[in-house]
Coordinates of C-alpha atoms in Angstrom, one line a residue:
M1 CA 7.1 4.9 19.0
K2 CA 10.2 6.2 17.2
V3 CA 10.1 7.9 13.8
L4 CA 13.4 8.6 12.0
V5 CA 13.6 11.3 9.4
T6 CA 16.5 11.1 7.0
D7 CA 15.6 13.8 4.5
P8 CA 14.4 17.3 5.4
I9 CA 10.5 17.7 5.6
A10 CA 8.3 20.6 6.6
D11 CA 8.1 21.3 10.4
A12 CA 4.5 20.8 10.1
G13 CA 4.9 17.1 9.7
I14 CA 7.4 16.7 12.6
D15 CA 5.1 18.7 14.8
R16 CA 2.2 16.5 14.0
L17 CA 4.2 13.3 15.0
R18 CA 5.5 14.8 18.3
A19 CA 1.9 16.1 19.3
A20 CA 0.7 12.5 18.8
G21 CA 3.3 11.6 21.6
H22 CA 6.0 10.1 19.3
E23 CA 9.7 10.3 19.4
V24 CA 11.1 12.1 16.3
E25 CA 14.7 11.8 15.4
T26 CA 16.3 13.5 12.5
A27 CA 19.6 12.3 10.8
Y28 CA 20.3 14.0 7.6
D29 CA 23.0 13.0 5.2
V30 CA 23.6 9.7 6.7
E31 CA 24.2 6.6 4.7
G32 CA 25.7 3.0 4.7
E33 CA 26.5 1.8 8.3
A34 CA 25.5 5.0 10.0
L35 CA 22.1 5.0 8.3
H36 CA 21.6 1.3 9.4
A37 CA 22.5 2.3 13.0
A38 CA 20.1 5.1 13.0
V39 CA 17.2 3.0 11.9
A40 CA 18.1 -0.1 13.9
D41 CA 15.3 0.8 16.6
A42 CA 13.1 2.9 14.4
N43 CA 9.4 2.1 14.0
A44 CA 8.8 4.4 11.2
L45 CA 11.2 6.0 8.6
I46 CA 10.4 9.3 6.5
V47 CA 12.4 9.8 3.4
R48 CA 12.4 12.0 0.3
S49 CA 14.4 11.2 -2.7
G50 CA 17.8 11.6 -1.0
T51 CA 17.8 8.3 1.0
T52 CA 18.2 4.8 -0.6
V53 CA 16.0 2.4 1.3
D54 CA 17.1 -0.9 0.1
A55 CA 17.0 -4.6 1.2
A56 CA 20.0 -4.1 3.6
L57 CA 18.2 -1.4 5.5
F58 CA 15.2 -3.5 6.0
E59 CA 17.4 -6.1 7.5
A60 CA 19.0 -3.6 9.8
A61 CA 15.4 -2.4 11.0
P62 CA 13.5 -5.3 12.6
D63 CA 11.1 -3.0 14.3
L64 CA 10.2 -0.9 11.2
V65 CA 6.4 -0.7 10.6
I66 CA 6.3 1.9 7.8
V67 CA 8.4 3.8 5.3
G68 CA 6.7 7.2 4.5
R69 CA 7.9 8.9 1.2
A70 CA 7.3 12.5 1.6
G71 CA 6.5 13.0 -2.2
I72 CA 5.5 11.0 -5.1
G73 CA 8.4 8.9 -6.6
V74 CA 9.6 5.8 -4.7
D75 CA 12.2 4.6 -7.1
N76 CA 14.6 5.0 -4.2
I77 CA 12.6 2.4 -2.1
D78 CA 12.9 -1.3 -2.7
I79 CA 9.2 -2.2 -2.3
D80 CA 9.6 -5.8 -2.8
A81 CA 12.1 -5.9 0.2
A82 CA 9.7 -3.8 2.1
T83 CA 6.7 -6.3 1.5
E84 CA 9.0 -9.4 2.3
H85 CA 9.7 -7.7 5.7
G86 CA 6.1 -6.7 6.2
V87 CA 6.9 -3.1 6.1
I88 CA 4.3 -0.6 4.5
V89 CA 5.5 1.8 1.9
A90 CA 3.4 4.8 1.5
N91 CA 3.9 8.0 -0.4
A92 CA 2.2 11.4 -0.5
P93 CA 0.8 11.8 -4.2
E94 CA -1.6 14.6 -3.5
G95 CA 0.6 17.1 -1.6
N96 CA 2.5 18.3 -4.2
V97 CA 0.5 17.6 -7.3
R98 CA -0.5 21.3 -7.8
A99 CA 3.0 22.5 -7.4
A100 CA 4.4 19.9 -9.9
A101 CA 1.8 20.8 -12.4
E102 CA 2.3 24.6 -12.1
H103 CA 6.2 24.0 -12.5
T104 CA 5.5 21.9 -15.6
V105 CA 3.3 24.6 -17.0
A106 CA 6.0 27.3 -16.2
M107 CA 8.7 25.2 -17.9
A108 CA 6.7 24.8 -20.9
F109 CA 6.2 28.6 -21.4
A110 CA 9.7 29.3 -20.5
T111 CA 11.1 27.0 -23.2
A112 CA 8.5 28.2 -25.7
R113 CA 9.4 31.8 -25.1
S114 CA 13.1 31.5 -24.4
I115 CA 12.5 33.4 -21.1
P116 CA 15.7 32.4 -19.2
Q117 CA 17.8 33.0 -22.4
A118 CA 16.3 36.4 -22.9
H119 CA 16.8 37.3 -19.3
N120 CA 20.5 36.3 -19.4
R121 CA 21.1 38.3 -22.6
L122 CA 19.4 41.4 -21.2
T123 CA 21.3 41.4 -17.7
G124 CA 24.3 40.9 -19.7
G125 CA 23.8 44.2 -21.3
E126 CA 22.4 43.0 -24.6
W127 CA 19.0 44.0 -26.1
A128 CA 18.4 40.9 -28.2
K129 CA 14.8 41.6 -29.1
G130 CA 15.3 40.4 -32.5
D131 CA 17.0 37.2 -31.8
F132 CA 13.9 35.5 -29.9
L133 CA 10.8 34.4 -31.8
G134 CA 8.7 32.4 -29.5
T135 CA 5.9 29.8 -29.9
E136 CA 2.4 30.2 -28.7
V137 CA 0.7 27.3 -26.9
N138 CA -2.6 28.2 -28.4
N139 CA -3.9 25.7 -31.2
K140 CA -1.0 23.5 -30.5
T141 CA -1.0 19.9 -29.5
L142 CA 0.1 18.7 -26.1
G143 CA 1.2 15.2 -25.7
I144 CA 1.0 13.8 -22.3
V145 CA 3.0 10.6 -21.5
G146 CA 1.3 9.4 -18.2
F147 CA -2.0 10.7 -17.3
G148 CA -1.9 10.4 -13.4
R149 CA -2.7 13.1 -11.0
V150 CA 0.0 15.6 -12.3
G151 CA -0.7 14.8 -16.0
Q152 CA -4.3 15.4 -15.5
E153 CA -3.7 18.8 -13.7
V154 CA -1.2 19.9 -16.6
G155 CA -3.7 18.9 -19.1
K156 CA -6.4 20.9 -17.4
R157 CA -4.2 24.0 -17.2
L158 CA -2.9 23.9 -20.9
A159 CA -6.2 22.9 -22.4
S160 CA -7.7 26.0 -20.9
L161 CA -5.2 28.0 -22.8
G162 CA -6.1 26.4 -26.3
T163 CA -4.1 23.1 -26.6
D164 CA -5.5 20.0 -27.8
L165 CA -4.6 17.0 -25.6
V166 CA -3.3 13.6 -26.9
I167 CA -2.4 11.1 -24.2
F168 CA -0.3 7.9 -24.1
D169 CA -1.0 5.9 -20.8
P170 CA -1.7 2.1 -21.1
Y171 CA -3.3 2.2 -17.6
I172 CA -6.3 4.6 -18.2
S173 CA -9.5 4.1 -20.2
E174 CA -10.8 6.1 -23.0
E175 CA -13.7 7.3 -20.8
R176 CA -11.2 8.6 -18.3
A177 CA -9.3 10.6 -21.1
E178 CA -12.7 11.8 -22.7
Q179 CA -13.6 13.3 -19.4
F180 CA -10.8 15.7 -19.9
G181 CA -11.4 16.3 -23.5
A182 CA -8.3 14.2 -24.4
E183 CA -7.7 11.6 -27.2
L184 CA -6.1 8.6 -25.8
V185 CA -3.8 6.9 -28.4
D186 CA -2.4 3.3 -28.5
D187 CA 1.2 3.8 -28.5
L188 CA 4.0 6.2 -27.7
D189 CA 4.9 6.9 -31.3
A190 CA 1.5 8.0 -32.1
C191 CA 1.6 10.6 -29.3
L192 CA 4.9 11.8 -30.4
E193 CA 4.1 12.1 -34.0
R194 CA 1.1 14.2 -33.0
S195 CA 2.7 16.5 -30.4
D196 CA 3.9 20.0 -30.6
F197 CA 4.8 20.0 -27.0
L198 CA 5.6 16.8 -25.0
T199 CA 5.3 16.6 -21.2
I200 CA 6.2 13.4 -19.4
H201 CA 4.5 12.3 -16.0
T202 CA 5.4 8.6 -15.4
P203 CA 7.3 7.0 -12.6
L204 CA 10.7 5.7 -13.3
T205 CA 10.4 1.9 -13.7
S206 CA 12.2 -0.8 -15.7
E207 CA 9.5 -0.2 -18.4
T208 CA 10.0 3.5 -18.6
E209 CA 13.7 3.7 -18.3
N210 CA 15.2 5.4 -21.3
M211 CA 11.6 5.1 -22.7
I212 CA 12.3 8.2 -24.9
G213 CA 15.5 8.0 -26.9
E214 CA 17.0 9.3 -30.2
A215 CA 14.3 7.5 -32.3
E216 CA 11.3 8.7 -30.2
L217 CA 12.7 12.3 -30.2
A218 CA 13.0 12.4 -34.0
K219 CA 9.4 11.8 -34.1
L220 CA 8.8 15.0 -32.2
E221 CA 10.6 17.2 -35.0
G222 CA 10.2 20.8 -34.4
G223 CA 8.6 20.4 -31.1
Y224 CA 9.4 20.8 -27.4
V225 CA 10.0 18.4 -24.4
V226 CA 9.3 19.0 -20.9
N227 CA 10.4 16.6 -18.2
C228 CA 9.5 17.4 -14.5
A229 CA 8.6 13.8 -13.7
R230 CA 11.7 11.6 -13.0
G231 CA 15.2 11.5 -14.6
G232 CA 16.1 8.6 -16.5
I233 CA 13.0 8.3 -18.5
V234 CA 14.6 10.6 -21.3
D235 CA 17.9 9.8 -22.7
E236 CA 19.8 12.8 -21.6
A237 CA 22.4 12.7 -24.3
A238 CA 20.0 12.1 -26.9
L239 CA 17.7 15.0 -25.9
A240 CA 20.7 17.4 -25.6
A241 CA 21.7 16.3 -29.2
A242 CA 18.3 16.7 -30.6
V243 CA 18.0 20.3 -29.3
E244 CA 21.5 21.3 -30.3
D245 CA 21.0 19.7 -33.9
G246 CA 17.8 21.6 -34.4
V247 CA 15.6 18.5 -34.4
L248 CA 13.7 19.9 -31.5
R249 CA 13.2 23.7 -30.9
G250 CA 13.8 23.5 -27.1
A251 CA 13.4 21.4 -23.9
A252 CA 12.8 22.1 -20.2
V253 CA 14.2 19.7 -17.6
D254 CA 13.6 19.6 -14.0
V255 CA 14.9 16.1 -13.1
F256 CA 18.1 14.1 -13.8
A257 CA 19.2 10.5 -13.9
E258 CA 21.6 11.4 -11.4
E259 CA 21.2 14.1 -8.7
P260 CA 22.9 16.4 -7.9
V261 CA 23.6 16.6 -11.5
S262 CA 27.1 16.4 -12.8
P263 CA 28.7 19.5 -14.4
D264 CA 29.4 17.4 -17.4
N265 CA 25.8 16.4 -18.1
P266 CA 25.2 17.5 -21.7
L267 CA 21.9 19.1 -20.9
L268 CA 23.8 21.9 -19.0
H269 CA 25.6 23.0 -22.1
V270 CA 22.9 23.5 -24.8
D271 CA 21.5 27.0 -25.0
D272 CA 17.9 25.9 -25.8
V273 CA 17.7 23.6 -22.8
I274 CA 16.3 25.1 -19.8
V275 CA 17.1 23.3 -16.5
T276 CA 16.2 23.6 -12.9
P277 CA 17.4 21.7 -9.8
H278 CA 14.4 19.4 -9.3
L279 CA 12.1 22.2 -8.2
G280 CA 8.7 20.7 -9.1
A281 CA 7.5 20.1 -5.6
S282 CA 9.5 23.0 -4.2
T283 CA 6.6 25.5 -2.8
E284 CA 6.0 26.1 0.7
A285 CA 2.4 24.8 0.4
A286 CA 3.6 21.6 -1.3
Q287 CA 6.2 20.9 1.3
E288 CA 3.8 21.3 4.1
N289 CA 1.1 19.2 2.5
V290 CA 3.3 16.2 1.8
A291 CA 5.0 16.4 5.2
V292 CA 1.6 16.4 7.1
S293 CA 0.2 13.8 4.7
T294 CA 3.2 11.5 5.4
A295 CA 3.0 12.0 9.1
E296 CA -0.9 11.2 9.0
Q297 CA -0.1 7.9 7.2
V298 CA 2.6 6.9 9.8
L299 CA 0.1 7.6 12.7
A300 CA -2.4 5.4 10.9
A301 CA 0.1 2.6 10.6
F302 CA 0.9 2.9 14.3
E303 CA -2.9 2.6 15.1
D304 CA -3.4 -0.3 12.7
E305 CA -5.7 1.9 10.7
P306 CA -5.8 2.0 6.8
V307 CA -2.9 3.7 5.3
V308 CA -4.6 5.4 2.3
N309 CA -1.6 5.9 0.1
A310 CA 0.0 2.4 0.9
L311 CA 1.8 1.0 -2.3
N312 CA 2.2 -2.6 -1.0
A313 CA -0.6 -3.2 1.2
P314 CA -4.4 -3.3 0.9
S315 CA -5.9 0.1 1.7
V316 CA -9.5 1.5 1.9
D317 CA -11.0 4.8 1.3
E318 CA -11.4 6.6 4.7
S319 CA -15.1 7.1 4.1
A320 CA -15.6 3.3 3.7
F321 CA -13.4 2.3 6.5
P322 CA -16.1 2.4 9.4
A323 CA -18.1 -0.2 7.5
I324 CA -15.2 -2.7 7.4
E325 CA -13.2 -1.9 10.5
P326 CA -15.1 -4.3 12.9
Y327 CA -14.6 -7.3 10.5
I328 CA -10.6 -6.7 10.2
E329 CA -10.0 -8.1 13.7
L330 CA -12.8 -10.5 13.4
A331 CA -11.5 -12.2 10.2
E332 CA -8.0 -12.3 11.8
T333 CA -9.4 -14.0 14.8
A334 CA -11.6 -16.4 13.0
A335 CA -8.5 -17.4 10.9
K336 CA -6.5 -18.0 14.0
V337 CA -9.0 -20.2 15.4
A338 CA -9.4 -22.2 12.1
V339 CA -5.7 -22.7 11.6
Q340 CA -5.1 -23.9 15.1
M341 CA -8.0 -26.3 14.9
F342 CA -6.9 -27.5 11.6
D343 CA -3.4 -28.4 12.9
D344 CA -1.8 -29.5 9.7
R345 CA -0.4 -28.1 6.6
V346 CA -2.5 -25.5 5.1
E347 CA -2.7 -25.7 1.4
R348 CA -5.7 -23.4 0.8
V349 CA -7.7 -20.5 2.3
E350 CA -10.9 -19.3 1.5
V351 CA -12.5 -16.2 3.0
T352 CA -16.4 -15.9 2.4
Y353 CA -18.4 -12.7 2.9
A354 CA -22.2 -12.9 3.3
G355 CA -24.7 -10.1 4.0
E356 CA -24.0 -6.3 4.1
I357 CA -20.3 -6.8 4.3
A358 CA -20.1 -8.4 0.9
E359 CA -21.1 -5.0 -0.7
E360 CA -17.9 -3.5 0.8
D361 CA -14.2 -3.2 -0.5
V362 CA -12.8 -6.2 1.6
D363 CA -9.1 -6.5 0.5
L364 CA -7.9 -5.2 3.8
V365 CA -10.2 -7.7 5.6
T366 CA -9.0 -10.7 3.4
A367 CA -5.3 -9.5 4.1
S368 CA -6.2 -9.5 7.8
A369 CA -7.5 -13.1 7.6
L370 CA -4.2 -14.4 5.9
K371 CA -2.4 -12.5 8.7
G372 CA -4.4 -14.7 11.2
V373 CA -3.5 -17.9 9.3
F374 CA 0.1 -17.3 9.4
Q375 CA 0.7 -15.7 12.7
P376 CA 0.4 -18.8 14.8
L377 CA 3.0 -20.3 12.4
E378 CA 5.3 -17.3 11.6
W379 CA 5.3 -14.5 14.1
Q380 CA 6.5 -11.8 11.4
A381 CA 3.4 -12.2 9.3
N382 CA 1.3 -9.1 8.8
A383 CA -1.3 -7.8 6.3
V384 CA 1.6 -6.4 4.1
N385 CA 3.4 -9.7 3.6
A386 CA 0.9 -12.4 4.2
P387 CA -0.4 -12.5 0.6
G388 CA 3.4 -13.0 -0.4
I389 CA 3.8 -15.7 2.2
A390 CA 0.7 -17.6 0.7
E391 CA 2.1 -17.3 -2.7
K392 CA 5.6 -18.6 -1.7
R393 CA 4.2 -21.6 -0.1
G394 CA 2.0 -22.4 -2.8
I395 CA -1.3 -21.7 -0.7
D396 CA -4.3 -21.1 -2.9
V397 CA -6.3 -18.2 -1.7
T398 CA -9.8 -17.4 -2.7
E399 CA -12.5 -14.8 -1.8
S400 CA -16.1 -15.0 -2.4
K401 CA -19.2 -13.1 -1.6
T402 CA -22.9 -13.7 -1.3
R403 CA -25.8 -11.5 -0.3
Q404 CA -27.3 -14.4 1.6
S405 CA -26.3 -14.5 5.3
E406 CA -28.4 -17.0 7.3
D407 CA -29.7 -15.1 10.4
F408 CA -27.0 -12.4 10.7
Q409 CA -26.6 -8.9 9.1
S410 CA -23.0 -9.9 8.1
L411 CA -21.0 -12.9 8.2
V412 CA -17.2 -13.6 7.6
T413 CA -16.2 -17.2 7.1
V414 CA -12.5 -18.4 7.1
T415 CA -11.8 -21.9 5.7
V416 CA -8.3 -23.6 5.9
G417 CA -7.8 -26.9 4.5
D418 CA -5.7 -29.2 2.3
G419 CA -6.9 -31.8 -0.4
D420 CA -8.6 -34.2 2.3
R421 CA -10.1 -32.0 5.1
E422 CA -10.9 -28.5 6.2
V423 CA -11.9 -26.4 9.1
S424 CA -14.4 -23.5 8.8
V425 CA -14.8 -20.8 11.3
C426 CA -17.7 -18.2 10.9
G427 CA -18.0 -15.0 12.8
T428 CA -20.2 -12.0 13.0
Q429 CA -20.4 -8.6 14.7
F430 CA -23.0 -7.5 17.0
A431 CA -23.8 -3.7 18.0
G432 CA -21.3 -2.3 20.2
G433 CA -18.2 -4.1 18.8
D434 CA -19.2 -7.4 20.2
S435 CA -17.6 -10.2 18.0
R436 CA -18.8 -13.7 18.1
I437 CA -17.8 -16.9 16.7
V438 CA -21.2 -18.4 15.5
R439 CA -20.2 -21.5 13.6
I440 CA -17.3 -24.0 13.4
D441 CA -17.8 -26.4 10.6
D442 CA -21.4 -27.5 11.1
Y443 CA -21.8 -26.8 14.6
R444 CA -23.7 -23.5 15.7
I445 CA -22.3 -22.1 18.7
D446 CA -21.9 -18.5 20.3
A447 CA -18.5 -18.2 21.5
I448 CA -16.4 -15.1 22.5
P449 CA -13.3 -15.2 20.7
H450 CA -10.7 -14.0 23.3
G451 CA -7.7 -15.1 25.2
H452 CA -7.4 -18.7 25.9
M453 CA -9.8 -21.2 24.3
L454 CA -10.3 -24.7 24.4
A455 CA -12.3 -26.6 21.7
V456 CA -13.5 -30.2 22.3
R457 CA -15.1 -32.5 19.9
N458 CA -16.9 -35.1 21.9
E459 CA -19.9 -37.5 22.1
D460 CA -23.2 -35.8 22.9
S461 CA -24.0 -37.8 26.0
P462 CA -24.8 -37.1 29.7
G463 CA -21.8 -36.4 31.7
V464 CA -19.3 -35.4 29.2
I465 CA -19.5 -31.6 29.9
G466 CA -19.2 -32.4 33.6
F467 CA -16.2 -34.5 32.9
I468 CA -14.5 -31.9 31.1
G469 CA -15.3 -29.2 33.7
T470 CA -13.9 -31.4 36.4
V471 CA -10.5 -32.0 34.7
L472 CA -10.1 -28.2 34.1
G473 CA -11.0 -27.7 37.7
E474 CA -8.5 -30.3 38.9
H475 CA -5.9 -28.2 37.3
D476 CA -7.0 -24.8 38.4
L477 CA -8.1 -23.8 34.9
N478 CA -11.1 -21.3 35.5
I479 CA -13.9 -21.4 32.9
A480 CA -15.0 -17.9 32.0
G481 CA -17.5 -18.9 29.5
M482 CA -18.7 -22.3 27.8
F483 CA -20.6 -22.7 24.5
N484 CA -21.8 -26.0 23.2
G485 CA -23.2 -27.0 19.7
R486 CA -24.2 -30.4 18.2
E487 CA -25.4 -31.8 14.9
T488 CA -27.9 -34.4 16.2
I489 CA -29.1 -35.8 19.6
G490 CA -26.6 -38.4 20.7
G491 CA -24.2 -37.8 17.9
E492 CA -21.0 -35.7 17.9
A493 CA -20.8 -32.2 19.7
L494 CA -18.5 -29.4 19.9
S495 CA -17.9 -27.5 23.0
V496 CA -15.9 -24.3 23.3
Y497 CA -14.5 -22.8 26.6
N498 CA -13.0 -19.6 27.4
L499 CA -10.5 -20.0 30.0
D500 CA -8.5 -17.8 32.2
Q501 CA -5.2 -19.6 31.7
P502 CA -3.4 -21.6 29.0
V503 CA -4.1 -25.3 28.8
P504 CA -1.1 -27.6 29.3
D505 CA -0.4 -30.5 27.2
E506 CA -1.0 -32.9 30.0
V507 CA -4.6 -31.6 30.5
L508 CA -5.2 -32.2 26.7
A509 CA -4.1 -35.7 27.1
Q510 CA -6.1 -36.5 30.0
L511 CA -9.3 -35.4 28.3
E512 CA -8.4 -37.3 25.1
A513 CA -7.9 -40.4 27.2
D514 CA -11.6 -40.5 27.7
E515 CA -13.3 -42.4 24.9
R516 CA -16.0 -39.9 24.7
V517 CA -13.7 -37.1 23.7
M518 CA -12.5 -37.3 20.1
K519 CA -10.3 -34.4 19.9
T520 CA -9.1 -31.3 21.9
T521 CA -7.5 -28.2 20.7
Y522 CA -6.1 -25.4 22.7
I523 CA -6.4 -22.0 20.9
S524 CA -4.5 -18.9 22.0
L525 CA -5.8 -15.6 20.8
D526 CA -4.5 -12.1 21.6
N527 CA -1.2 -13.7 22.6
G528 CA -3.2 -15.2 25.4
E529 CA -3.7 -11.9 27.2

């Protein structure tokens, strides 16, 4: 597999990919048509913040499986377009958390004690001891906007130095805030009005862009602002004016709306604003951590294993994966059987879990079932875009669980249907990775789901099975296995055959010409291999 890296990452990540046997190509500072040409045959793309990954790029990269962001922020990646094209987007949120938190704390101290300004005056030959009167963080209130991983690490560090924590984050609970000894407030204004120091740790989205402007900064009068998250969250002109006019005592900024920053940016020209060139993640340990983490996620995607930091695909904790792993392929296979036997417009899909599997996180299994529904109809369907395909087509998708599982430890049932009829296929997993289809509708069977299959609904009468076998033999179709189920003696039966070859249409027609045969369905699994 080919991995294209378009922004510099630590060698440890590239070495990990090459050690796994993959081709790694680096193409830094490419854009436009050159970028599209470079990614045309890539299976994975690794970027940082310097590469714009838009809809046009996904159009130019038909073989792309995953885009790995070696860092946290993904505002340079069109996730909707990635999902539409079935491409996983994954970031590396853990690798540089400590580095970003430490830089934030350093910037808070730097602005509170005017460290860069004092340094410049002293190296310029001036002993300006009386011109700098700093602010201690002890007994001050730290406002944190966005209490994710970095925000939590910053809070822990500054709380240990005597600050009180006030948090604004609509997506965390009071219980979570209390675990850090913090107070969760309902709105941004309340956070600003209480804060002596304000630090920002939210992603840049349409909701957070220019979230803090002139009016918001006025509520922080006499305080300090530290932004080491993403540029564009704080109105830069308003922040520069607030510091220059004395509304704020100082600010420290590591990120900008446009990077590299323009020399005309007003934040560069205010004495009490400290600026650094996006250094939050710039430590040796952080760069190695995010590179290796991103490489591991690329490798997981190549192996169809969970991508733990996927942003647009179901994922599962690594420790929980062994419990659901056997059912991922089983659900996909059961869905393929169901949709091919239904052979009509699908309006609803239901995935039911029974037994021990019902206690697990099964989002990834359900996504795999949807993939199985759509793959026979639309080759580009996968676990990433299948939920979106269902939504676009107006297909109702439901998931249900029950502890009751008939005679099996765990069962996964996929049902496809419309308003009038449906087909249900139920599978289980035996020891040693042995998958079985154990029920189709009301017929109990024991079929091996693999390769070429033929399902026949027929009368339960003597000679029918022999007739079917004879027809298959006349056409040199070898039967590898045969399974039969019936509702009542002499009623309707369902027989399922594993075959070594695909079944031509003329064979199906010949079988259905017999009045004892109601319906035949050729089912192709595993691309017929």
